[in-house]
Tab-separated table of C-alpha atoms in Angstrom:
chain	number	residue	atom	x	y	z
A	1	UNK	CA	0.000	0.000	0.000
A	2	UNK	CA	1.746	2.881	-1.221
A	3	UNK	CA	1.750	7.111	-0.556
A	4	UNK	CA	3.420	9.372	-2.675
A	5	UNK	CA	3.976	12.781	-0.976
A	6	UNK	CA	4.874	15.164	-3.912
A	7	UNK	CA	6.444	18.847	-3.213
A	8	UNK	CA	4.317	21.448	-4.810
A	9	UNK	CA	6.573	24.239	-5.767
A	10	UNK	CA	8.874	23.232	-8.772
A	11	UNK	CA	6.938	19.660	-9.162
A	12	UNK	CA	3.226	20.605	-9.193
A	13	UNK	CA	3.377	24.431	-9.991
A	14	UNK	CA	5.873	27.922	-10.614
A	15	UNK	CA	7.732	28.659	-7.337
A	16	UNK	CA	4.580	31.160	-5.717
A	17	UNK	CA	7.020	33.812	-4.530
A	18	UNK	CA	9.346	34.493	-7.620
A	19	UNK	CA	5.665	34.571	-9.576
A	20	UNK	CA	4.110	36.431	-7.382
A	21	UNK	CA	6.874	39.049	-7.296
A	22	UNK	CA	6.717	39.454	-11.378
A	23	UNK	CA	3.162	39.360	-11.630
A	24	UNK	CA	2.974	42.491	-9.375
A	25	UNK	CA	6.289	43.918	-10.400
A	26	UNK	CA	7.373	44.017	-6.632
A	27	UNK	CA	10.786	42.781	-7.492
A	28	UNK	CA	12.033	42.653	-3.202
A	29	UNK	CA	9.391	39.672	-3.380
A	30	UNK	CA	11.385	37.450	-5.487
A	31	UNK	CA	14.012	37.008	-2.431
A	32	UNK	CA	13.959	33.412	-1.139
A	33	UNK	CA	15.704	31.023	1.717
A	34	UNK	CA	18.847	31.401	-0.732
A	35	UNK	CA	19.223	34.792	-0.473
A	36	UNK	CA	18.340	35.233	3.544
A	37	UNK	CA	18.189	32.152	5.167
A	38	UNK	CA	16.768	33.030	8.360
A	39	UNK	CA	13.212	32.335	7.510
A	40	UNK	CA	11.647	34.038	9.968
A	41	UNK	CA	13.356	37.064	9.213
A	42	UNK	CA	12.654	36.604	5.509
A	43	UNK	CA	9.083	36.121	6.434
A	44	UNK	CA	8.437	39.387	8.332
A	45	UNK	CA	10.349	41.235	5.319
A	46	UNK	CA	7.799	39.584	3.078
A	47	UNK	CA	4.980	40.535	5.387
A	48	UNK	CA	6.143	44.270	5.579
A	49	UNK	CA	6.254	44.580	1.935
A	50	UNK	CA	3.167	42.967	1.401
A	51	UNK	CA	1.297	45.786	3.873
A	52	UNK	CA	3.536	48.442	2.414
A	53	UNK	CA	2.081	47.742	-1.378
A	54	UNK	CA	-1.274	47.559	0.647
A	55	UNK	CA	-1.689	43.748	-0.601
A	56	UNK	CA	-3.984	42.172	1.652
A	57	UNK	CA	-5.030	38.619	0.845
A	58	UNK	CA	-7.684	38.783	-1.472
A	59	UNK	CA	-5.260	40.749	-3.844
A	60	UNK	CA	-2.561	38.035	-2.990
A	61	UNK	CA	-5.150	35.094	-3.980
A	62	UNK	CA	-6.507	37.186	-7.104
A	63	UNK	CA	-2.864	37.328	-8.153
A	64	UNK	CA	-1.972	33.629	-7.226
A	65	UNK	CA	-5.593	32.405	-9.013
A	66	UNK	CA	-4.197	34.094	-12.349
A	67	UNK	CA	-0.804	31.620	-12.066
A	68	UNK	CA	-1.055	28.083	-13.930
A	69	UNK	CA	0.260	24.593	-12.423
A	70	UNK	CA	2.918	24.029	-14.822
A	71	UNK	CA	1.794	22.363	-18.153
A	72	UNK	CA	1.040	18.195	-17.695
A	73	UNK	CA	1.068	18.574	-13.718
A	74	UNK	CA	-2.753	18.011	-13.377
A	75	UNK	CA	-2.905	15.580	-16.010
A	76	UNK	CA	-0.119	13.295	-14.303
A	77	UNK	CA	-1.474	13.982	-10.678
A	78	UNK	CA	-4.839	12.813	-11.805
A	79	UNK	CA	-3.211	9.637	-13.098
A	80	UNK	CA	-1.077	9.033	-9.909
A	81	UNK	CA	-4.574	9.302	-7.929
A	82	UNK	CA	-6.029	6.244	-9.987
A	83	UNK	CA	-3.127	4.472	-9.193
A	84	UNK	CA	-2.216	5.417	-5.432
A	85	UNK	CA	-2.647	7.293	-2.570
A	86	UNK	CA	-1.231	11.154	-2.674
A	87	UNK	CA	-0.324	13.814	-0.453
A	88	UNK	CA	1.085	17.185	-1.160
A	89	UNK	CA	3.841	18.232	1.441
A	90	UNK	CA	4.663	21.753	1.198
A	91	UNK	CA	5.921	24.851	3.146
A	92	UNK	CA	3.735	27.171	1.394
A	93	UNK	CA	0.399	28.235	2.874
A	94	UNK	CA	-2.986	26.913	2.501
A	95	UNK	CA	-4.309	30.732	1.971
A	96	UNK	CA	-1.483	31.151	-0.694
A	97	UNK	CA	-2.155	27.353	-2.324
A	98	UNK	CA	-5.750	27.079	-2.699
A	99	UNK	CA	-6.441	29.402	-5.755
A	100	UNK	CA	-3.714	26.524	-7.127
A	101	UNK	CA	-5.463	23.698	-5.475
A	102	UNK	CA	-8.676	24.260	-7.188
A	103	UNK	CA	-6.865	24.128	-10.388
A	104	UNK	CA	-5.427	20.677	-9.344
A	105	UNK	CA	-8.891	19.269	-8.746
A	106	UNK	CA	-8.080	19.509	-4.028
A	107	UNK	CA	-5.650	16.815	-3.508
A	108	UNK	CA	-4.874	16.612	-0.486
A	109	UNK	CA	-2.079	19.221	0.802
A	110	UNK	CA	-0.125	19.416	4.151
A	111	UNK	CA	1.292	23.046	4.793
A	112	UNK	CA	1.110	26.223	7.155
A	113	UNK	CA	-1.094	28.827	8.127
A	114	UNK	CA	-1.393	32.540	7.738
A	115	UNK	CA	-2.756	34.940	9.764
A	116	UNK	CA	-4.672	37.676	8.739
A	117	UNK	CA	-5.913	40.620	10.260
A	118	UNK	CA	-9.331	42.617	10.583
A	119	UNK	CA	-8.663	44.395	7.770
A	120	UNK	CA	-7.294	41.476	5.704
A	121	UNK	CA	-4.205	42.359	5.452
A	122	UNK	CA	-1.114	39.388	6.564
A	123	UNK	CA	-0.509	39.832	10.290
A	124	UNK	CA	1.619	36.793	11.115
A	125	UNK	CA	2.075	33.229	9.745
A	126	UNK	CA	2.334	29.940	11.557
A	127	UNK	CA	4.537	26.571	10.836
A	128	UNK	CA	2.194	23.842	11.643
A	129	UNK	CA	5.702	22.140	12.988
A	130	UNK	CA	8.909	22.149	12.377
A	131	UNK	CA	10.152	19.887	9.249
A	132	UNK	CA	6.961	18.936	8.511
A	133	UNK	CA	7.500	17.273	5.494
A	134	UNK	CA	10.056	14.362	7.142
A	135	UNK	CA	7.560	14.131	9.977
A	136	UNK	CA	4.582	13.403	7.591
A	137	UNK	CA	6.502	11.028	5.879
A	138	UNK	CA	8.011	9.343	9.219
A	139	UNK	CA	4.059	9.308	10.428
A	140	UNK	CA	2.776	7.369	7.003
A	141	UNK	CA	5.916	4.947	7.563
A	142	UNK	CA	4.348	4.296	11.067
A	143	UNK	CA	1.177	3.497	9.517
A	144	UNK	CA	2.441	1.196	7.464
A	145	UNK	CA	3.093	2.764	4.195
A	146	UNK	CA	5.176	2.257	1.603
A	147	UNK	CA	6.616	5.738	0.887
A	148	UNK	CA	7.576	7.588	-2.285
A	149	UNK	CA	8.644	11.228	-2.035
A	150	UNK	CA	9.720	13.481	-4.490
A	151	UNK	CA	11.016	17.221	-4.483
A	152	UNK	CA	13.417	19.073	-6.365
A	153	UNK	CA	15.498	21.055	-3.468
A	154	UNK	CA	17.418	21.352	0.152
A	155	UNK	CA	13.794	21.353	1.738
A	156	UNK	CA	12.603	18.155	0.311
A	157	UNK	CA	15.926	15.960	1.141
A	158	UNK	CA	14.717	15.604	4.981
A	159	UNK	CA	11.286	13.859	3.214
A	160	UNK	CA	13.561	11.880	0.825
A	161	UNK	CA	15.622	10.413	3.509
A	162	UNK	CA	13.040	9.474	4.933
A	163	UNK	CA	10.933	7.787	2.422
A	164	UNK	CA	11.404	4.001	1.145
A	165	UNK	CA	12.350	5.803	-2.594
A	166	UNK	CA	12.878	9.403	-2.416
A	167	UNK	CA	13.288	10.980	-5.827
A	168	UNK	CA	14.636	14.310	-7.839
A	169	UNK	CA	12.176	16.160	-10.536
A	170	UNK	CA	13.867	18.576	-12.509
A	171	UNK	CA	16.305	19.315	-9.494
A	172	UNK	CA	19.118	22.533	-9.759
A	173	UNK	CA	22.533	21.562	-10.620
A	174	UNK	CA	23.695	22.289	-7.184
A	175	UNK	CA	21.612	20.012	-5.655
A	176	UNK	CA	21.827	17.477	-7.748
A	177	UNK	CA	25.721	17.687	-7.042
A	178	UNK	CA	25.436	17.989	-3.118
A	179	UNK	CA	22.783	14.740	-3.401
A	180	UNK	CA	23.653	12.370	-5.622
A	181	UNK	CA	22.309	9.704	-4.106
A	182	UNK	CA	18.277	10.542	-5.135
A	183	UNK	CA	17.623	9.425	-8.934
A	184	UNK	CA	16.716	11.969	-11.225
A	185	UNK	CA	13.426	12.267	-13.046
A	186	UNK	CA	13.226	15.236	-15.765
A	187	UNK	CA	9.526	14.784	-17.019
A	188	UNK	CA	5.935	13.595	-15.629
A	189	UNK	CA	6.115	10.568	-18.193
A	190	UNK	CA	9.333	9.597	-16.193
A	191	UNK	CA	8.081	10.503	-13.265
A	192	UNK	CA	5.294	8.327	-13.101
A	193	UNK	CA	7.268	5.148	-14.313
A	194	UNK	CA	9.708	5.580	-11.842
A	195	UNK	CA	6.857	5.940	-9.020
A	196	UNK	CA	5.381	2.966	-10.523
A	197	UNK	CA	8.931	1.025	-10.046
A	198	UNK	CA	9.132	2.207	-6.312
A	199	UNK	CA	5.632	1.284	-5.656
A	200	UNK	CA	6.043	-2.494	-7.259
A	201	UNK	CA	8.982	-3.314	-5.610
A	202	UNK	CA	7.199	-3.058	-2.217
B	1	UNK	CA	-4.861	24.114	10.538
B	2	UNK	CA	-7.693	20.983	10.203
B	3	UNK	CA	-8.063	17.570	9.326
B	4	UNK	CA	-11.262	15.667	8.829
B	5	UNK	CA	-11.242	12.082	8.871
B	6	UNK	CA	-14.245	10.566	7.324
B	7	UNK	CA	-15.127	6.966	7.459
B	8	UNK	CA	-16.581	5.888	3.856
B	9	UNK	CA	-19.679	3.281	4.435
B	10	UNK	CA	-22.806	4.379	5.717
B	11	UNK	CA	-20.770	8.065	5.589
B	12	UNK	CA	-20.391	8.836	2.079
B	13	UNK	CA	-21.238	5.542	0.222
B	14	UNK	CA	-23.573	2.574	1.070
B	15	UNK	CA	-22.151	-0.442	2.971
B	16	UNK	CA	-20.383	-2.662	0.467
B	17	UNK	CA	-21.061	-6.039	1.182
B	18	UNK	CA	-24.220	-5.714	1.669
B	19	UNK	CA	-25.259	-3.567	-1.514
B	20	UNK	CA	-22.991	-6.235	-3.247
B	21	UNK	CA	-24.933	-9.071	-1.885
B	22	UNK	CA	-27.991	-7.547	-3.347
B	23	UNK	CA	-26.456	-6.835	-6.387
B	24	UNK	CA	-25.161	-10.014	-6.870
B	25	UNK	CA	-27.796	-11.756	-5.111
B	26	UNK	CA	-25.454	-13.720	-2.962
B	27	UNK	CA	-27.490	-13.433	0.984
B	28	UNK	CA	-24.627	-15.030	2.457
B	29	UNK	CA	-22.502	-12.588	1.178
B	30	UNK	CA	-24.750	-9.742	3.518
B	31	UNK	CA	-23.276	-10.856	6.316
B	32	UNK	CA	-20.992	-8.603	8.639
B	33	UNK	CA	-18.969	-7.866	12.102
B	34	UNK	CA	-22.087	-7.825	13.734
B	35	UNK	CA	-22.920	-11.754	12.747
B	36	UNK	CA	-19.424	-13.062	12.503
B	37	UNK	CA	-17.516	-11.165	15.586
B	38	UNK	CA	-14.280	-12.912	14.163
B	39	UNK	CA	-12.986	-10.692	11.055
B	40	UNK	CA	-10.310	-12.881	10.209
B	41	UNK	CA	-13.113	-16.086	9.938
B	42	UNK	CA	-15.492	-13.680	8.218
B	43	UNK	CA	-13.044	-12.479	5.121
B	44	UNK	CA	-12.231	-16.082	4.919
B	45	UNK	CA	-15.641	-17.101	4.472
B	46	UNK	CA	-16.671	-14.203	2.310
B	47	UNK	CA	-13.444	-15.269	-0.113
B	48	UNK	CA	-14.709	-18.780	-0.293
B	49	UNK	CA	-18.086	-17.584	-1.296
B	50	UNK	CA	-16.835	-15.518	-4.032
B	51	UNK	CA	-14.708	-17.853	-5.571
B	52	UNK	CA	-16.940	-20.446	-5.197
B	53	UNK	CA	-19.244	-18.239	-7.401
B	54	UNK	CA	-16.425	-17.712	-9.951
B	55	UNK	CA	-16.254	-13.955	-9.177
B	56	UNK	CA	-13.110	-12.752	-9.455
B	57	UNK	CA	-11.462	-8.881	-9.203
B	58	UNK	CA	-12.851	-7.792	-12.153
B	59	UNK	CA	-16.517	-8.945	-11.792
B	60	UNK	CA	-16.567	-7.246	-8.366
B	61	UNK	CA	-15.121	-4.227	-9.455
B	62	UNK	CA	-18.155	-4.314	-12.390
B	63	UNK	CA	-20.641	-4.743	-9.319
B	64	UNK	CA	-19.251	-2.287	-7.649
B	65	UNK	CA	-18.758	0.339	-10.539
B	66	UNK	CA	-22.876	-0.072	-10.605
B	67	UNK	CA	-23.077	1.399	-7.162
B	68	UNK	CA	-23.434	5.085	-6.428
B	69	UNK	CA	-22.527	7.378	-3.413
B	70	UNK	CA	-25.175	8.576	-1.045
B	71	UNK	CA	-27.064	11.152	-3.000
B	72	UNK	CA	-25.256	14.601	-1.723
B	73	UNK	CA	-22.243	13.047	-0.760
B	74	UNK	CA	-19.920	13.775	-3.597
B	75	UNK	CA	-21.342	17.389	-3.374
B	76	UNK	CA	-20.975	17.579	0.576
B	77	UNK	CA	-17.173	16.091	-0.258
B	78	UNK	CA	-16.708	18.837	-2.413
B	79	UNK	CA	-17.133	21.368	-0.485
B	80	UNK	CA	-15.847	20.386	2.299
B	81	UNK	CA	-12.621	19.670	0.350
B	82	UNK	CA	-12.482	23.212	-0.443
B	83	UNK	CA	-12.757	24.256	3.191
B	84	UNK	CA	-10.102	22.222	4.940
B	85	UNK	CA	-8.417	18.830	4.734
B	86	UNK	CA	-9.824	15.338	4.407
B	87	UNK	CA	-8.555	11.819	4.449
B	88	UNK	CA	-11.140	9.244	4.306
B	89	UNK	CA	-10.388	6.070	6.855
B	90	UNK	CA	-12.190	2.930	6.057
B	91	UNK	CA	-11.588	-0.793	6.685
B	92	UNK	CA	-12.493	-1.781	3.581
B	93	UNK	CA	-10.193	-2.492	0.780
B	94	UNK	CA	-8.837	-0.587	-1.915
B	95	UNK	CA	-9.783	-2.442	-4.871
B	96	UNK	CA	-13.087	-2.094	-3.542
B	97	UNK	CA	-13.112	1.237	-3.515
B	98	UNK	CA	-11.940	2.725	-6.073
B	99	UNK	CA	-14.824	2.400	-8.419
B	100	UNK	CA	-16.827	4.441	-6.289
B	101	UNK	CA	-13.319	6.797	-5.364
B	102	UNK	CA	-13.514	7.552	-9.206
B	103	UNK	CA	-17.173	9.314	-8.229
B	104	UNK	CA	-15.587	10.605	-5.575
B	105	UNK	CA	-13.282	12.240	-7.186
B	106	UNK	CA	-10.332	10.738	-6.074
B	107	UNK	CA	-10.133	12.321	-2.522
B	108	UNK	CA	-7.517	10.491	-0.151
B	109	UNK	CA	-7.901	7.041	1.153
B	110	UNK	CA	-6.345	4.655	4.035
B	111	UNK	CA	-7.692	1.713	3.810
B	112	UNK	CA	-6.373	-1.994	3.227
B	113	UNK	CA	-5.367	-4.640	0.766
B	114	UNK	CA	-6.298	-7.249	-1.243
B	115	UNK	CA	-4.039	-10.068	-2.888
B	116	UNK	CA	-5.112	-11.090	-6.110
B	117	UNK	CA	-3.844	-14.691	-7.585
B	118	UNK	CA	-3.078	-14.716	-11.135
B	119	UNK	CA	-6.442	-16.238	-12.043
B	120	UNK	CA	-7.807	-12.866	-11.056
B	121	UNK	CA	-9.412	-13.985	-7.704
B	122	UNK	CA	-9.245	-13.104	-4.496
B	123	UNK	CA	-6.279	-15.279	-2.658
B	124	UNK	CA	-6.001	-12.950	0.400
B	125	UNK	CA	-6.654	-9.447	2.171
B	126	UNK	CA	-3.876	-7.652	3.852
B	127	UNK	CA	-5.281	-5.305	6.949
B	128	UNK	CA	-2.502	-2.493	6.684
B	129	UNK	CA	-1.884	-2.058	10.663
B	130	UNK	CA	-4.681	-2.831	13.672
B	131	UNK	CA	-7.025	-0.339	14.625
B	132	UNK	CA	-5.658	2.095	11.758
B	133	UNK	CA	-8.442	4.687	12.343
B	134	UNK	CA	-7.074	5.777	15.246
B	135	UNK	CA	-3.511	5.230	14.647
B	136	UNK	CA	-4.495	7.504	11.542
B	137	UNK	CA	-6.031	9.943	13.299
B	138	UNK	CA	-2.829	9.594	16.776
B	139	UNK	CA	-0.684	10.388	13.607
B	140	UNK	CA	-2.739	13.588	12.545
B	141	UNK	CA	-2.733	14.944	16.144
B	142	UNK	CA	1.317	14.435	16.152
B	143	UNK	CA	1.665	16.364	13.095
B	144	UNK	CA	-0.719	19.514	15.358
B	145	UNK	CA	-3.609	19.398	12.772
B	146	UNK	CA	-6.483	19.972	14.773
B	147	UNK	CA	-8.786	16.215	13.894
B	148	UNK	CA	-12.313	16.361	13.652
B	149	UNK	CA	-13.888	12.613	12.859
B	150	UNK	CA	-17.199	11.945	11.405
B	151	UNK	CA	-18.507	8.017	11.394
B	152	UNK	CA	-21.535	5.867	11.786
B	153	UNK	CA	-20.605	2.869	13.966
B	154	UNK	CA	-18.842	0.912	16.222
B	155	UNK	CA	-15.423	0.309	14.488
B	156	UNK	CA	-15.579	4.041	14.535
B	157	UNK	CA	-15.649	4.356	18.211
B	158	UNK	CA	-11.574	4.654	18.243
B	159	UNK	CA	-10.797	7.568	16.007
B	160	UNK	CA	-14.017	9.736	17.619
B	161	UNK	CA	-12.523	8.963	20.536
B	162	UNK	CA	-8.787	9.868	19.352
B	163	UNK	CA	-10.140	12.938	17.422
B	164	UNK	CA	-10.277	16.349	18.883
B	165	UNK	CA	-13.680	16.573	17.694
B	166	UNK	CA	-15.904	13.344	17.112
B	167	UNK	CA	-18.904	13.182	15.331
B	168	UNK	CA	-21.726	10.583	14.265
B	169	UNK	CA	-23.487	10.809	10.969
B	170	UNK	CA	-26.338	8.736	11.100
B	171	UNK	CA	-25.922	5.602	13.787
B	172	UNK	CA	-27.965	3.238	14.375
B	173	UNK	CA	-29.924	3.666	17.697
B	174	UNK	CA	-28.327	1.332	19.332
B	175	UNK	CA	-24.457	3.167	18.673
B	176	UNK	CA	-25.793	6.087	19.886
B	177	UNK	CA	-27.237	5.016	23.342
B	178	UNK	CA	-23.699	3.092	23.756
B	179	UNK	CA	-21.755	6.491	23.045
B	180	UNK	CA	-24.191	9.085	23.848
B	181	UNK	CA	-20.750	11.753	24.346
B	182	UNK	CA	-20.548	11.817	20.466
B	183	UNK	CA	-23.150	14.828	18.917
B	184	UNK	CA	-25.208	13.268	16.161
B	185	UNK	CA	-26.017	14.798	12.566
B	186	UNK	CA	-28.386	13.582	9.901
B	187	UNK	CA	-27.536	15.328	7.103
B	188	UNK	CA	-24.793	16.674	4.715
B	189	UNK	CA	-25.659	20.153	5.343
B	190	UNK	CA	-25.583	19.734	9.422
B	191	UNK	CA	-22.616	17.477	9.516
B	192	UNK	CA	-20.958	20.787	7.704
B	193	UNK	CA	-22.232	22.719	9.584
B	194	UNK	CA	-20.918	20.868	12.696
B	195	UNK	CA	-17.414	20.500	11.146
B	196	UNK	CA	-17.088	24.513	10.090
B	197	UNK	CA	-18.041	24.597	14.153
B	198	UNK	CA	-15.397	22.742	15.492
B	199	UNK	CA	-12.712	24.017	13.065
B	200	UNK	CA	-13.842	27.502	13.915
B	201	UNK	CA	-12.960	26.776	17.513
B	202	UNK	CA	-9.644	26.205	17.150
C-alpha cells in the first residue's frame, strides 16, 4: 500500500514567490531562503512589503488564481490518484495554495497557516511544525506505508531520507551535485514510471 | 490548521457487502462484524463464497462500478474539500473502492489490501496495521492538525474517541445510546455545519 507525498513548488506548480513578485512587479518579493536564510526574518520582510504595497489577501489570492500549475502537472497527478494514494507536502500556505489547489482538482495538501488581520491584510504566519514534510513522511511509515517522495530542493531531502524511494524532478545543478544519491526524473512521463517502479517493488 | 477524517460506508457511500450481496444476489454474502464477531473467519468465508461463485477482481469491481454514493455526498465532499483537509479512513479495501473513489473524485484514502492470484481472484486481504483509524487519526494529532472525525458505527468508536472533535453521521440507535458523548447529525448540510463549528474553535 503505497503514498506518494509530492512537493508542490517546482513539481506541481511555478515557485509562488518568484511569480508572485513578477506578476505584481514588486521585485524585493522574489528574495527566497537562498538569499536570507533566516526564515523568519525573511518572512516578516515579506509581510512588511506585502502591507507596504497595501496587498492584503484577497489581492494576494486574485494574483496567485491568475498563475497556472505548470503544463502536464494536473494531467499526471490525476493519473497518480487512480493508481495510489497522494499527499502534497509543502511549506507554502494553505491561503497562498488554494487558488492553485482548485486548479489541481483539491488533492490533499499538508502546509502552514497565515494569519490575517481585521482588515485582511497578513498579520503573522504559523509553521504547523517544524520539518513537517520528514515528519509526515516518518508518520505514514508508522502506519504502514510504503513511501515515495519526491522534491526538487534542500527542503525536500529531509522527506527523501526518509521515504522508502525518495526521488529528484527537474532538481538545480547544485543540488543534484550535493545529493547524488536521489535518482533523477526530468519529465511527468518519467516521473510516473519511476513511481510505478518504487511502488512495485514493495 | 484541520483535518477531517471521514469513514466511507454508511458516511459517504452505502455499505459494500451488503449492496454487493444484493447486487449479486449472494445473501450469504450480507453478512458482517455484527454476525461473525471474528474478522479474520469472516473475510475467509466471504473469499470462499466468491470464488466459489467464480467472481473474481474484475466482476466485483463491475458490481461495484454499478453502485453510487449517497445522493449529496460527492457534493458535501466537495465542499468540504475546499474548506479544509480530508482523508477518508475505512476498513475496507482498496480495490473495492476505487470504483466508487472515481465518483468521488479521487479524494484520499487509508484503507487496506487485497491479494489477487493470477487467475484474477481473491487469494487474500492484507489489513494495513490494527485499529488504523485511530492510529491515523494519533498520527494527525502528532503532526498539530487539529482532527475532527465523522462516522456511523462501532469500528468508529476509536478515532471519535482519538479525534479532537468526534462526530456521528447517522448511527444506528443502538451506537448512539452506547456512546451518547458523540453529537449526532443527519444530514450533509448539518454534519458541515458541525465540522465549520469545530474548526472555527480552534
Amino acid at each position: 500500500m503505497q503514498i506518494v507525498c509530492l512537493d508542490l513548488e517546482g513539481v506541481l506548480v511555478p515557485e509562488i514567490w518568484i511569480e508572485f513578485s513578477q506578476r505584481t512587479q514588486i521585485p524585493e518579493l522574489s528574495k527566497t531562503t537562498r538569499d536570507e536564510p533566516n526564515y523568519d526574518k525573511l518572512m516578516r520582510e515579506r509581510t512588511e512589503i506585502l502591507n507596504r504595497h497595501r496587498l492584503g489577501l484577497s489581492d494576494i489570492q486574485n494574483v496567485i488564481g491568475g498563475m497556472c500549475p505548470i503544463p502536464g502537472a494536473r494531467e499526471f497527478l490525476n493519473e497518480l490518484r487512480k493508481r495510489m494514494q497522494v499527499v502534497i507536502l509543502s511549506d507554502t500556505f494553505y491561503e497562498f495554495a488554494s487558488p492553485l489547489m482548485a486548479q489541481l482538482d483539491w488533492p490533499t495538501l499538508f502546509c502552514h497557516h497565515l494569519e490575517v488581520n481585521a482588515s485582511g491584510y497578513i498579520a503573522d504566519y504559523h509553521l504547523r511544525i517544524p520539518d513537517h514534510k520528514r515528519a509526515s513522511v516518518a508518520a505514514f511509515n508508522t502506519l504502514n506505508f510504503n513511501t515515495i517522495a519526491v522534491g526538487d530542493s534542500y527542503n525536500d531531502i529531509s522527506m527523501l531520507s526518509e521515504a522508502h524511494t525518495g526521488i529528484f524532478f527537474c532538481p538545480p545543478a547544485n543540488v543534484i551535485a550535493d545529493f547524488p544519491q536521489f535518482r533523477v526524473k526530468r519529465s511527468y512521463n518519467q516521473l510516473l514510471n519511476a513511481i510505478d517502479e518504487a511502488s512495485a517493488k514493495n
